Amino acid sequence: MAMDKTVALTIADYVVIVLMFLIPMGIGIWFAYTDRKKTTRDEYLLGGRKMSLFPITMSLFVTYQSAISLMGIPNEVYQYGIMFPMIYIGSSLSYVVGYFIMIPVMYPLRLTSLYEYLLLRFESPAVRLFSTVLGMIQTLFYMAVALFSPALALQTAAAIPLWLSVVIVGLIGTVYTAIGGIKSVVWTDTFQTLVVFGGIFIILVTGCVSIGSVRDIWAVAYNSGRLDATVISPDPRTRLSWWGVIFGAMFMWMTNIFNQSTIQRISSMRTKREASICFFLNVPLMIVYGMSLLLVGVVMFAYFSFYQCDPIKAGILTDGNQILPFYVVHALHDLPGMSGFYMGTLFSGGLSTISSGMNALAANTVEDILKGPMHSLREKTVTLWTKFFVLIYGVIIVGLAYGASSIEGPVTQMSGSVFGACGGPIFGMFLMGLLVPWANKYGALTGGIVAIVFNVFLAITGQLYGRKPKKLPPVSTANCFSYNISRVSSSFALANTTSVDIFTSTDNSLIDTRTHEAGFFLFDISYLWYSIIGTFVSLFLGLLVSYLTRGLIKSTPRPELLLTFSRRFWSLPLDVDVMKVDLNSQDNLEMPLKMIKPTEKYRNSN
């Protein structure tokens, strides 16, 4: 016997969603009030460099765990299997690598902007400006996808137009970031981390209860091929293989390690030891998070299999990225407020990313682009301008997020393509500076430009002409009821049945069966390899040009700007004093970088 139920968000759900929005606003207002007399950039962008371990660890983690992953990974598991969540193994390794190559050099320099390092290392404002603009473009487009994701969820669950959803989420993130600064962002991130894990836990428990047993869930997923994790092909055209999810993901995530949002969190901590611990704590957080979302995807697939209704195949949903919020509204409808809580979880993930990104973009603007013109202004005035830039970037991101709705494909692939294409060349420039003392500005600029042009070519042609990923067999639509498609976001009927025959009336038209015969092979390269390609093109071409132009550069870099093992390899001094350079002083703005005067000295053994 089937039972017809119309499902939608309830008043309790809307109350919970509103509360989830008000809490970040409250945190922003609190820090705006308590820090109203602290008007320096150090306070606004770095929390006075006195932030503690726990909130920074939570903030660093959730900054890069937006609604993109919360919605995208379960969708990946539902349609393609469990290979994608394995990227969290490779991603977690990037924090271990960052412990050895990022913190030892960057923390002692006490930077506000990550790209100050490239100015110090290559003595070239052009290298700094190029990397800054490229990093800002990467951040802008990533945040656009991060904002688009929860807005899409709100549209799916509450039938709110996408443009209005984008404006609501974007406005809230912009306001609390602008008024509260980095402290508001970090402590809101801490709250949102707890919400994210709480929401995932609720989904897993309720899903298991509604379906039956963990064994049944696992059996359904196994029989459908969703649990196959045996793809080992080193062919970069393979969308997801162990080579890609380990090495590709590690390099892709290194672009997050060498990112403005990361350096602000590291520089805001009190000691180098705490910064190192922060990196190591993110390793288990990443793995637990990734495996939890894998389970969410498996539970979601078992749920729709049990009820024999695939909303994507049935045409109920026009975008696979909508499937998780659609599932949440139905699976949690018997628990007042729980659907709203998980929707709030998606918003928390999105808000954490866009708030961190806007703060980082404002920091890049005042520290890297407008430092000279703003030098004569009072510190209080510069801080006000920084807040104004947060508002400006908020408006830009809202516009880009609405434009992201026209891009097809999983949100995970959208974000991965942006990070790989833009971040790989930047990471290659940093590696060049950290490893090789004779690498120079000509090499850094040439390698970076060629790498970004090539990566953008790969990303655009891959999106337009690349082979589409092959989906696994969908769930049956035997118990999907027909209804007005225009109202799918607010109501849908599911039948209650005990059958789990997921292959009934399968429509293979939804499964892409194209093979490699079409097109140029570069078009089919997986987006997980973009970062590796960009890194090595930037690094090797940069070193080649540096070697050929080595006679044009007479100065040598300060030893503390290279890694310890690089100094040992190149016979440079090992026990060096790290000097904090005041790049804001008028004297330093007017003289060659190699003559810059250090203003504060401290030991690297901090």
XYZ file of C-alpha atoms in Angstrom:
606
model
C 0.000 0.000 0.000
C 1.328 3.429 -0.894
C 0.741 6.526 1.149
C 0.835 9.932 -0.532
C 2.472 12.747 1.438
C 3.011 16.369 0.484
C 6.241 17.571 1.996
C 7.471 21.114 2.547
C 9.326 23.243 5.080
C 7.264 24.048 8.163
C 7.060 27.162 10.317
C 9.446 25.514 12.802
C 11.968 25.028 9.995
C 11.788 28.678 8.997
C 12.246 29.744 12.619
C 15.383 27.609 12.902
C 16.760 28.978 9.609
C 16.212 32.569 10.767
C 17.982 31.830 14.055
C 20.911 30.323 12.160
C 21.160 33.571 10.214
C 20.822 35.811 13.277
C 23.612 34.181 15.293
C 26.406 35.177 12.845
C 24.934 38.677 12.726
C 24.956 38.800 16.513
C 28.598 37.711 16.652
C 29.517 40.412 14.151
C 27.683 43.096 16.112
C 29.320 41.938 19.360
C 32.864 42.256 18.033
C 32.037 45.516 16.276
C 30.995 46.888 19.676
C 33.769 45.412 21.826
C 36.519 46.408 19.359
C 35.093 49.800 18.454
C 38.170 51.558 19.892
C 40.632 49.252 18.141
C 40.881 50.783 14.696
C 44.100 49.331 13.303
C 44.422 46.967 10.361
C 46.192 44.463 12.609
C 43.105 44.298 14.807
C 40.613 44.180 11.940
C 42.484 41.739 9.686
C 44.541 39.709 12.200
C 42.768 40.050 15.550
C 45.785 41.819 17.034
C 47.845 38.647 16.409
C 46.509 37.225 19.670
C 43.942 34.682 18.492
C 43.886 31.321 20.283
C 44.324 27.812 18.921
C 40.785 26.414 19.092
C 38.826 29.035 17.108
C 41.583 29.387 14.501
C 41.687 25.614 13.980
C 37.927 25.491 13.505
C 37.996 28.537 11.228
C 40.820 27.214 9.053
C 38.936 23.961 8.637
C 35.474 25.303 7.811
C 36.727 28.152 5.601
C 37.317 25.653 2.816
C 34.395 23.357 3.696
C 31.505 25.320 2.273
C 28.090 24.250 1.062
C 29.986 23.156 -2.058
C 31.185 20.051 -0.237
C 28.067 19.652 1.909
C 25.860 19.507 -1.201
C 28.341 18.380 -3.797
C 29.907 15.302 -2.215
C 26.617 13.491 -1.422
C 25.560 14.279 -5.007
C 28.849 12.838 -6.289
C 28.280 9.635 -4.308
C 24.663 9.428 -5.465
C 25.492 9.743 -9.155
C 29.094 8.529 -9.523
C 30.080 6.497 -6.451
C 32.426 6.928 -3.503
C 35.701 7.802 -5.266
C 35.339 11.578 -4.909
C 35.241 11.739 -1.066
C 38.620 10.009 -1.096
C 40.130 13.371 -2.047
C 40.056 14.166 1.661
C 42.901 11.713 2.135
C 45.014 13.659 -0.353
C 43.759 17.003 0.936
C 44.681 16.154 4.521
C 48.240 15.383 3.380
C 48.558 18.988 2.201
C 48.464 20.152 5.835
C 51.358 17.840 6.637
C 53.309 19.235 3.687
C 52.322 22.769 4.716
C 53.696 22.124 8.197
C 57.144 21.644 6.682
C 57.178 24.186 3.854
C 54.707 26.944 4.736
C 54.759 27.632 8.473
C 58.584 27.620 9.012
C 59.036 30.479 6.540
C 55.763 32.396 6.541
C 54.934 32.587 10.245
C 58.211 34.238 11.378
C 57.824 36.932 8.695
C 54.581 38.047 10.382
C 52.910 38.851 7.077
C 49.501 40.445 6.637
C 49.297 39.519 2.968
C 50.643 36.237 1.646
C 51.932 37.977 -1.472
C 54.285 40.169 0.550
C 56.524 37.116 0.564
C 56.855 37.191 -3.227
C 57.807 40.876 -3.071
C 60.469 40.141 -0.463
C 61.753 37.083 -2.280
C 61.815 38.273 -5.907
C 62.218 42.015 -5.282
C 59.564 42.720 -7.897
C 56.302 44.641 -7.472
C 55.168 43.102 -10.793
C 55.442 39.543 -9.419
C 53.548 40.580 -6.309
C 50.801 42.322 -8.294
C 50.411 39.422 -10.745
C 50.096 36.817 -7.993
C 47.761 39.051 -5.982
C 45.365 39.607 -8.879
C 45.429 35.904 -9.774
C 44.780 34.912 -6.159
C 41.921 37.393 -5.886
C 40.312 36.076 -9.082
C 40.544 32.555 -7.680
C 38.927 33.652 -4.428
C 36.148 35.592 -6.170
C 35.049 32.737 -8.384
C 35.331 30.148 -5.622
C 33.165 32.279 -3.342
C 30.640 32.732 -6.135
C 30.178 28.950 -6.282
C 30.188 28.793 -2.467
C 27.367 31.364 -2.333
C 25.455 29.771 -5.200
C 25.302 26.412 -3.383
C 23.261 27.386 -0.274
C 21.135 29.729 -2.381
C 20.304 26.773 -4.609
C 19.365 24.791 -1.490
C 17.056 27.568 -0.304
C 15.431 27.693 -3.724
C 14.947 23.916 -3.734
C 13.483 23.657 -0.239
C 11.435 26.837 -0.012
C 10.637 27.764 -3.640
C 12.408 31.117 -3.163
C 13.731 32.536 -6.486
C 17.451 31.920 -6.935
C 18.316 35.614 -7.231
C 16.580 36.369 -3.934
C 18.271 33.396 -2.233
C 21.669 34.641 -3.423
C 20.967 38.157 -2.153
C 19.780 36.956 1.278
C 22.770 34.711 1.971
C 25.271 37.144 0.435
C 23.925 40.141 2.338
C 24.140 38.438 5.717
C 27.712 37.254 5.124
C 28.789 40.672 3.875
C 27.327 42.624 6.790
C 28.759 40.590 9.672
C 32.164 40.383 7.977
C 32.312 44.126 7.337
C 31.370 45.223 10.843
C 33.217 42.606 12.900
C 36.457 41.875 11.028
C 38.503 38.710 11.409
C 37.358 38.049 14.987
C 33.762 37.977 13.829
C 34.694 35.657 10.966
C 36.746 33.275 13.132
C 34.245 32.919 15.972
C 31.341 32.601 13.544
C 33.336 29.903 11.772
C 33.733 28.105 15.101
C 29.985 28.131 15.652
C 29.399 27.034 12.066
C 31.845 24.119 12.387
C 29.822 22.728 15.272
C 26.622 23.236 13.278
C 28.068 21.454 10.234
C 29.080 18.333 12.165
C 25.788 18.394 14.082
C 23.812 18.554 10.836
C 25.743 15.653 9.311
C 25.167 13.558 12.445
C 21.412 14.218 12.300
C 21.247 13.190 8.652
C 23.082 9.924 9.300
C 20.992 8.941 12.337
C 17.609 9.794 10.849
C 18.521 8.183 7.546
C 19.437 4.911 9.205
C 16.279 4.951 11.317
C 13.977 5.656 8.357
C 15.463 2.951 6.148
C 16.078 0.131 8.599
C 19.633 -0.925 9.311
C 23.148 0.026 8.327
C 23.533 -3.388 6.721
C 20.570 -2.752 4.403
C 21.930 0.667 3.449
C 25.348 -0.723 2.661
C 23.878 -3.646 0.671
C 21.811 -1.352 -1.563
C 24.808 0.890 -2.252
C 27.068 -2.091 -2.933
C 24.652 -3.743 -5.359
C 24.341 -0.513 -7.340
C 28.109 -0.127 -7.774
C 28.318 2.985 -5.581
C 30.968 1.457 -3.299
C 33.486 0.673 -6.020
C 36.782 2.355 -5.101
C 39.130 0.305 -7.259
C 39.954 2.840 -9.996
C 43.758 3.023 -10.034
C 44.421 4.248 -13.584
C 47.240 6.858 -13.811
C 45.636 8.232 -16.993
C 44.905 11.931 -16.214
C 41.815 11.689 -18.414
C 40.227 9.415 -15.811
C 37.958 11.752 -13.889
C 38.463 10.090 -10.504
C 41.216 7.579 -9.768
C 43.461 6.981 -6.774
C 46.273 8.877 -8.501
C 44.003 11.880 -8.889
C 42.308 11.802 -5.482
C 45.662 11.464 -3.665
C 48.242 13.457 -5.619
C 45.863 15.668 -7.581
C 43.861 16.530 -4.482
C 47.002 17.174 -2.437
C 48.288 19.709 -4.967
C 44.824 21.221 -5.365
C 44.578 21.716 -1.610
C 48.087 23.194 -1.466
C 46.508 26.166 -3.209
C 44.432 26.552 -0.044
C 47.524 26.297 2.126
C 49.175 29.082 0.115
C 46.081 31.261 0.246
C 45.351 34.659 1.756
C 42.684 33.292 4.118
C 45.193 30.786 5.492
C 48.008 33.283 6.070
C 45.643 35.588 7.952
C 44.735 32.786 10.335
C 48.329 31.660 10.791
C 49.581 35.223 11.318
C 46.806 35.938 13.818
C 48.048 33.231 16.213
C 50.285 33.943 19.172
C 53.103 31.463 18.527
C 54.578 29.378 15.749
C 53.970 26.245 17.830
C 50.221 26.901 17.925
C 50.208 27.514 14.174
C 51.878 24.131 13.642
C 49.405 22.353 15.927
C 46.561 24.014 14.024
C 47.757 22.428 10.797
C 48.034 18.959 12.321
C 44.583 19.166 13.933
C 43.086 19.828 10.532
C 44.257 16.410 9.286
C 41.770 14.322 11.345
C 39.060 16.967 10.884
C 39.402 16.671 7.121
C 39.287 12.874 7.070
C 36.317 12.613 9.452
C 34.438 15.254 7.471
C 35.068 13.605 4.108
C 34.108 10.131 5.287
C 30.984 11.519 6.987
C 29.800 13.086 3.739
C 30.523 9.814 1.964
C 28.109 8.139 4.367
C 25.532 10.892 3.809
C 25.652 10.173 0.082
C 25.257 6.424 0.658
C 22.314 6.946 3.030
C 20.664 9.343 0.596
C 20.997 6.844 -2.253
C 19.559 4.029 -0.097
C 16.630 6.288 0.882
C 15.550 7.008 -2.701
C 16.197 3.381 -3.625
C 13.929 2.226 -0.807
C 11.109 4.522 -1.965
C 11.827 3.773 -5.642
C 11.888 7.368 -6.750
C 14.892 9.031 -8.371
C 14.029 12.771 -8.461
C 16.724 13.519 -11.051
C 15.693 10.788 -13.464
C 12.015 11.624 -12.958
C 12.644 15.237 -13.991
C 11.581 16.561 -10.602
C 14.964 18.203 -10.174
C 16.676 19.970 -13.039
C 20.063 20.112 -11.300
C 21.742 17.204 -9.487
C 23.192 19.687 -6.997
C 19.656 20.090 -5.617
C 19.299 16.499 -4.497
C 20.609 16.833 -0.936
C 18.279 19.679 0.150
C 15.454 17.814 -1.603
C 16.325 14.696 0.392
C 16.581 16.625 3.664
C 13.113 18.145 3.317
C 11.602 14.679 2.835
C 13.696 12.557 5.192
C 13.383 14.953 8.154
C 9.810 16.159 7.664
C 8.523 14.227 10.708
C 10.978 16.038 13.022
C 9.885 19.670 13.514
C 12.719 22.088 12.834
C 15.238 19.450 11.735
C 14.920 20.211 8.034
C 15.482 23.854 8.892
C 18.506 22.919 10.993
C 20.172 21.100 8.131
C 19.333 23.917 5.737
C 21.031 26.146 8.283
C 24.008 23.783 8.125
C 24.308 24.436 4.402
C 24.081 28.172 4.985
C 26.738 27.948 7.710
C 29.121 26.248 5.312
C 28.503 28.864 2.646
C 28.713 31.837 4.993
C 32.028 30.675 6.479
C 33.639 30.596 3.053
C 32.313 33.875 1.692
C 33.061 35.774 4.923
C 36.656 34.518 4.972
C 37.020 35.291 1.282
C 35.688 38.843 1.561
C 38.005 39.564 4.485
C 40.931 38.180 2.479
C 40.040 40.211 -0.623
C 39.838 43.403 1.430
C 43.248 42.613 2.940
C 44.771 42.106 -0.516
C 43.266 45.371 -1.715
C 44.679 47.580 1.042
C 47.956 45.688 1.540
C 48.957 44.711 -2.002
C 47.190 46.995 -4.462
C 46.502 50.326 -2.704
C 49.314 50.360 -0.135
C 51.105 53.264 -1.808
C 48.099 55.570 -2.366
C 46.844 54.895 1.171
C 50.183 55.375 2.891
C 49.480 58.962 3.915
C 46.077 58.171 5.412
C 45.497 57.645 9.111
C 45.256 54.046 10.302
C 41.631 54.551 11.317
C 40.773 55.801 7.835
C 42.484 52.848 6.161
C 40.521 50.467 8.394
C 37.266 52.158 7.351
C 38.273 51.762 3.714
C 38.963 48.080 4.381
C 35.406 47.642 5.667
C 34.092 49.477 2.620
C 35.968 47.079 0.325
C 34.332 44.148 2.103
C 30.948 45.584 1.128
C 32.060 46.113 -2.475
C 33.303 42.552 -2.808
C 30.076 41.301 -1.286
C 28.113 42.936 -4.108
C 30.490 41.525 -6.752
C 30.217 38.011 -5.333
C 26.419 38.154 -5.342
C 26.497 38.976 -9.056
C 28.998 36.219 -9.843
C 27.018 33.694 -7.784
C 23.912 34.327 -9.831
C 25.979 33.866 -12.990
C 27.265 30.521 -11.668
C 23.768 29.094 -12.120
C 24.377 28.922 -15.879
C 27.361 26.548 -15.490
C 26.545 22.866 -15.760
C 28.061 20.118 -13.665
C 28.607 19.235 -9.996
C 29.538 22.189 -7.768
C 32.535 20.150 -6.590
C 33.889 20.145 -10.138
C 33.204 23.866 -10.571
C 35.184 24.766 -7.445
C 37.947 22.249 -8.130
C 38.458 23.634 -11.635
C 38.770 27.208 -10.328
C 41.212 26.311 -7.560
C 43.331 24.079 -9.765
C 43.485 26.448 -12.721
C 44.371 29.578 -10.733
C 46.070 28.117 -7.669
C 48.564 25.804 -9.383
C 50.587 28.602 -11.058
C 50.706 30.565 -7.790
C 51.900 27.539 -5.824
C 54.613 26.968 -8.431
C 55.880 30.530 -7.898
C 56.043 30.000 -4.144
C 57.890 26.688 -4.537
C 60.370 28.397 -6.828
C 61.080 31.038 -4.222
C 61.273 28.629 -1.287
C 63.539 26.060 -2.941
C 65.995 27.754 -5.326
C 68.034 30.861 -4.377
C 68.874 31.752 -8.003
C 65.213 31.745 -9.080
C 64.441 35.325 -10.057
C 61.609 37.649 -10.952
C 61.874 37.011 -14.690
C 61.400 33.295 -14.163
C 58.593 33.724 -11.626
C 56.618 36.054 -13.867
C 57.166 34.058 -17.067
C 56.358 30.721 -15.450
C 53.256 32.089 -13.733
C 51.838 33.742 -16.857
C 52.389 30.730 -19.146
C 50.977 28.345 -16.517
C 47.778 30.336 -15.964
C 47.170 30.719 -19.720
C 47.588 26.981 -20.225
C 45.428 26.094 -17.221
C 42.625 28.435 -18.268
C 42.740 26.809 -21.708
C 42.379 23.369 -20.086
C 39.532 24.483 -17.814
C 37.475 26.214 -20.525
C 37.932 23.579 -23.228
C 37.334 20.829 -20.684
C 34.033 22.411 -19.707
C 32.945 22.982 -23.308
C 34.292 19.948 -25.124
C 35.445 17.481 -22.494
C 33.964 14.028 -22.096
C 31.125 14.105 -19.584
C 31.439 11.759 -16.599
C 29.561 8.490 -16.847
C 26.818 8.193 -14.260
C 26.002 4.988 -12.452
C 22.578 3.341 -13.016
C 19.869 5.551 -11.471
C 17.158 4.541 -9.036
C 13.773 3.395 -10.304
C 11.013 5.977 -10.742
C 8.219 3.447 -10.223
C 6.717 5.300 -7.247
C 7.252 8.888 -8.345
C 3.901 10.682 -8.751
C 3.374 13.243 -11.494
C 2.616 16.799 -10.425
C 3.221 20.409 -11.366
C 6.966 20.629 -12.031
C 7.011 24.368 -11.298
C 6.212 23.627 -7.653
C 8.699 20.811 -7.215
C 10.794 22.804 -4.783
C 8.029 23.065 -2.215
C 6.188 19.760 -2.446
C 6.565 16.230 -3.680
C 4.912 12.869 -3.076
C 6.816 9.719 -2.218
C 5.327 6.266 -1.927
C 5.954 4.050 1.064
C 6.996 0.596 -0.106
C 9.165 -2.232 1.108
C 10.719 -3.035 -2.258
C 14.400 -2.255 -2.856
C 14.628 -3.265 -6.518
C 16.640 -0.271 -7.687
C 16.948 -1.365 -11.289
C 13.244 -1.450 -12.136
C 12.442 0.490 -15.327
C 15.917 2.009 -15.544
C 16.197 4.662 -18.267
C 19.684 4.415 -19.719
C 19.245 7.691 -21.587
C 20.491 9.427 -18.452
C 23.771 7.520 -18.474
C 26.555 9.082 -20.530
C 28.195 6.286 -22.488
C 30.580 8.353 -24.609
C 34.180 7.151 -24.780
C 37.512 8.693 -25.712
C 36.973 8.727 -29.453
C 35.746 12.336 -29.561
C 37.970 15.377 -29.429
C 41.524 16.288 -28.469
C 42.946 14.390 -25.476
C 43.732 17.572 -23.528
C 40.019 18.360 -23.384
C 39.412 15.219 -21.320
C 42.012 15.837 -18.600
C 40.422 15.597 -15.157
C 40.120 18.861 -13.225
C 41.964 17.208 -10.331
C 45.147 17.416 -12.419
C 44.908 21.140 -13.220
C 46.782 22.136 -10.090
C 49.629 19.671 -10.675
C 49.953 20.813 -14.276
C 49.905 24.499 -13.338
C 52.410 23.993 -10.521
C 54.984 22.170 -12.606
C 54.626 24.371 -15.695
C 55.127 27.428 -13.485
C 58.014 25.845 -11.566
C 60.047 24.288 -14.379
C 59.560 27.057 -16.930
C 60.291 29.600 -14.215
C 63.535 27.858 -13.271
C 64.570 27.605 -16.935
C 64.026 31.335 -17.520
C 65.735 32.140 -14.208
C 68.785 30.121 -15.227
C 68.983 31.823 -18.602
C 68.664 35.299 -17.043
C 70.754 34.674 -13.924
C 73.351 37.190 -15.081
C 70.790 40.013 -14.940
C 70.206 39.625 -11.186
C 73.127 40.525 -8.928
C 71.496 40.353 -5.499
C 70.877 37.133 -3.545
C 67.769 36.457 -1.424
C 67.889 36.667 2.349
C 68.442 33.094 3.649
C 65.358 33.179 5.891
C 63.189 33.390 2.762
C 64.211 29.853 1.799
C 63.408 26.547 3.477
C 65.981 25.167 5.903
C 66.845 22.117 3.807
C 67.184 24.388 0.749
C 69.658 26.582 2.635
C 71.579 23.454 3.583
C 71.586 22.154 0.005
C 72.746 25.470 -1.430
C 75.288 26.068 1.400
C 73.515 29.129 2.758
C 73.547 30.172 6.455
C 71.285 27.969 8.562
C 71.088 29.913 11.839
C 69.591 33.188 10.674
C 67.753 36.041 12.351
C 64.306 36.522 10.852
C 63.481 40.194 10.481
C 60.034 41.673 10.349
C 59.974 44.265 7.585
C 57.679 47.250 7.858
C 56.487 47.494 4.263
C 54.260 50.444 5.229
C 57.047 52.844 6.180
C 57.610 55.715 3.759
C 61.356 55.038 3.655
C 60.797 51.452 2.606
C 58.261 52.414 -0.063
C 60.802 54.704 -1.735
C 63.952 52.545 -1.728
C 64.911 49.322 -3.487
C 63.692 46.252 -1.662
C 67.195 44.888 -1.026
C 67.872 48.038 1.028
C 64.701 47.776 3.149
C 65.270 48.469 6.834
C 64.150 45.806 9.319
C 62.095 47.252 12.172
C 61.609 44.248 14.440
C 63.870 41.221 14.954
C 63.136 37.917 16.595
C 64.436 34.381 16.481
C 63.133 31.680 14.165
C 62.932 29.287 17.121
C 59.725 30.899 18.403
